[in-house]
Structure formats: structure tokens, C-alpha cells
Amino acid sequence: EHSTVQIQKGLAGVVADTTAISKVNPETNSLLYRGYPVQELAATQPFEAVAYLLWNGELPSDEQLAELRAEERRHRALADNVRAAIDLLPLSAHPMDEVRTAVSVIGASDVSGSGSVLDAAGSPEENLARSVRLYAALPAIVAYGQRRRRGEQLVEPRDDLDYAANFLWMTFGEEADAVVVDAFNRSMTLYAEHSFNASTFTARVITSTLSDLYSAVVGAIGALKGPLHGGANEAVMHIFDEIGEADKVVAWLDEALAEKRKIMGFGHRVYKRGDSRVPTMKAALDTLVEHYDRPDVAALYDALESEFVSRKGIYPNLDYPSGPAYNLIGFDTLTFTPLFIASRVTGWTAHVMEQTASNALIRPLSAYNGVDERHIDGYVPDAEAL
Ligand code: SDX
């Protein structure tokens, strides 16, 4: 359709729309959720309050937080049909596919309105309710996936525990220490929202056709799985396991860079001088290194960071401190990116509602570079072949 314009590969640098949900500023290396610096939110708010803020634009009053917590408790338990769908999958299925399937089942079972595709988009009220239900349901889905793979029984939620503590309870079947709950809560806040990243933009593209919120989340999960995006936190742990210890970093990096490998956990499309969220997540990792007495993890983390930054001038992103933090807490490496889903579902659904509120079908152009026009004239395949 166009052959002369400059192609923006990967839409790099393209401003596709406005958003009032978050502001990523690489110049000041800062990130605001509805105006609040993310490090302030991570240090002072429960993840429930941050979810409320992303959806509604303001931090909740005590009553609004209590109401959100009550609604979350009503939808925490793993639904029978969702569990049955997960149990149909082989234990070898990737947890991202497991969670994607679970969300599909939830979406396919929530048929409201006429059931016609014309009603798929849902009203703002319906979509807010759906967002809360997904946010509430995901911890049990992620926790069950890990326990199933370990051959452990399902753990029922506990209403006396708030979001982060209950997530850890359902995953490990024991109450986590306060310092662990705090570190986990911070990671949920830090992962929640990041403007038009690949998975969020995917959710907006799907929403722009007036499809439903669940389809948008399923698509976003597909995008998040890739190691260039959410899958990087799992990949970071594979790298830590490959290297083993700090004094093996130099040799490992020599070989990896010689093979032109991307070192997961480093670099970012928008942040070019470091990811604004890393200091807060690194501080959380430091508390866990202290709590579990694992100075070897800190040594490996610091050695790889300083070696890579000095060689490539490329800085860690949020996935770099998150990987070792989740490992210390006890999550299986394959569970790391599903944790990213549990958090980012709040940002995705906030963007679904924002896209719906002022929608335009997202359909960019392409510049054709295929063969010139040509015609059949005379070419007829062997009559028998038809
Ligand atoms: C997330 O967008 C978001 O906001 C995402 C996210 C969010 O909150 O939603 O922040 C979450 O996805 C964080 C990023 C997680 N991904 C990784 O850690 C994977 C490793 N990172 C790289 O693949 C890369 O840095 C990207 C994909 C994140 C960004 O790459 P760009 O902007 O497309 O830049 P690029 O790949 O063209 O890199 C520029 C140069 C290249 O060198 P040349 O080929 O030009 O010689 O830097 C090199 C790259 O090879 N480079 C790396 C590198 N990152 C960039 N080389 C080795 N290892 C890396 N990690």
C-alpha cells in the first residue's frame, strides 16, 4: 500500500496512542502509575491498592480497599472447570500455556449478554468486574500448576491472608515470613504496568476490534511468554544455573557473547540507561539474600551485572533481579513468568478498558516488497489435479 515511507521495524519509537495509566520516562529513568512513582507505591502499598489504582485512577479509600479484598476472596478458589482443564494438560506443558488455557476456560464460561459477538466487548462495569475476577483467580491457577508438577496436592486459599500472603500460602502450603511477603508484594507492584509493551499492546489490538477482555488477556499471555519479553525472568534463572558461581562469569560471558547470545535480563526497548524498577526490586532481592543467608546469589548477580555492563554498556531490566528473588522464595523457574501474568493482568485489563473508552481499530499499513503483479494467462494445472 506504501512503498516510499520509512519502515519503523518493531514499531520502535512509534507513538501509537495516548494513555493515562502509566508514564515511562527514559530521560529521568522514572515510571509513574497514574502519577505516583512506582518505587513509592512498591514501598508503601499492598498490591491490592495498586491494582485498584490502575483500574480506577485513584488509590482506594479504606472502604474501597476492603470491598476489593472481599471481592477477591470470593474468587480466589480454583474453579472446578478450570482445574479439570489444567488436569487435561500433560505435566510437560509449559506453565504459560497452562495459565493461557485456564484463562480461556474462564472466558469461554463467562457468557453474558446475548452471547452474540456484538456483546463481546462488555460494558465498563462488566469489564471491571471481569478484571477483578481474573486478578483474583490467577494466584490459585499459578500455585496449582507448580504443586501439580511437583506431585503435591491443591492448597485451598485462606481468607485470613491478604493477596501476597495467600498467593505464597497456596503455592507452598505454609505461611511465608513477613520479609518474604513484602518482597513478593513489591515484585507484584513492579510488574503490574508498563505502558505499550508488547503484551499490553497485543491486548489493545485485540480490544480494538471490539473483541472481549478474556480474548485480549489470552493474546497478551501469548506475547508475554516470549524470552524477549516476560519469558526473560525464567531465562535469567537458566543463565544463573548455567554459570553456577561468580568466578565462572567471565569465561561464561566470553563464550555467550562469542556465540552472539542475547543475555536475558539485560537491555530494554525504551530504557537505555537502566530500568527504573531495578533499584526497588534489587533492594527486595537484598532482603531475601539476607533472610535466606545466600551471599553466593548476590555475588553471582553482581559479578554478571558488572561484567556485562562494562563490556556492552547495557543495563539490567526488571527481570534480572526478579529471577533470583523468585528462586530464593522457592518458586520453580518455570513458574516465574506466570507470576508476571498474575501481576500484569491488572495493567492489561486497565488498558483494555482505556482502549474501549476511546477506541479506534488498530490496523497499521505495510509496504509491499513481494513480486510484481503477474497473470495466469495460459497456465492451467493438470486437469486431473483439480
Ligand atoms: C520486559 O517493553 C517493556 O516495557 C517490557 C517490560 C515490561 O515491563 O513490559 O519492561 C518487560 O520485557 C523487559 C525486557 C526483557 N527481555 C530481556 O531481558 C531479553 C534480552 N533483552 C534484549 O533482547 C533486548 O534488550 C530487548 C529485546 C529487550 C530490547 O531490544 P531492542 O530495543 O529491540 O534493541 P536491540 O535488540 O536492537 O539491541 C540493540 C543492540 C543490538 O546490538 P547490535 O545487533 O545492533 O549489534 O544491543 C544488543 C543487540 O544485540 N543487545 C543485547 C542485549 N540487548 C540488546 N546484546 C546482548 N544481550 C542483550 N540482552
PDB file of C-alpha atoms in Angstrom, residues 29 71 81-82 122 134 149 151 172 183 196 244 249 257 278 294 303 335 342 371:
ATOM      1  CA  ASN A  29      14.583   6.850  34.299  1.00  0.00           C
ATOM      2  CA  GLU A  71     -14.490  -9.484  46.087  1.00  0.00           C
ATOM      3  CA  ASN A  81     -13.849 -26.464  35.407  1.00  0.00           C
ATOM      4  CA  VAL A  82     -10.518 -24.621  35.390  1.00  0.00           C
ATOM      5  CA  GLY A 122     -18.833  -5.801  27.520  1.00  0.00           C
ATOM      6  CA  LEU A 134      -9.204 -12.650  36.726  1.00  0.00           C
ATOM      7  CA  ARG A 149       4.153 -30.508  38.615  1.00  0.00           C
ATOM      8  CA  GLY A 151       3.106 -34.015  42.646  1.00  0.00           C
ATOM      9  CA  PHE A 172       3.971 -23.592  49.333  1.00  0.00           C
ATOM     10  CA  ALA A 183       9.446  -8.760  48.735  1.00  0.00           C
ATOM     11  CA  PHE A 196       2.666  -0.078  25.473  1.00  0.00           C
ATOM     12  CA  GLY A 244      26.806 -21.618  38.745  1.00  0.00           C
ATOM     13  CA  VAL A 249      31.092 -15.361  34.981  1.00  0.00           C
ATOM     14  CA  LEU A 257      28.975 -13.160  23.603  1.00  0.00           C
ATOM     15  CA  VAL A 278      15.506  -2.328  39.127  1.00  0.00           C
ATOM     16  CA  ARG A 294      22.653 -16.661  50.374  1.00  0.00           C
ATOM     17  CA  ALA A 303      29.620 -10.287  39.004  1.00  0.00           C
ATOM     18  CA  THR A 335       6.660 -20.549  37.473  1.00  0.00           C
ATOM     19  CA  ALA A 342      -0.667 -12.583  37.815  1.00  0.00           C
ATOM     20  CA  VAL A 371       6.937  -9.975  -6.639  1.00  0.00           C
TER      21      VAL A 371
END
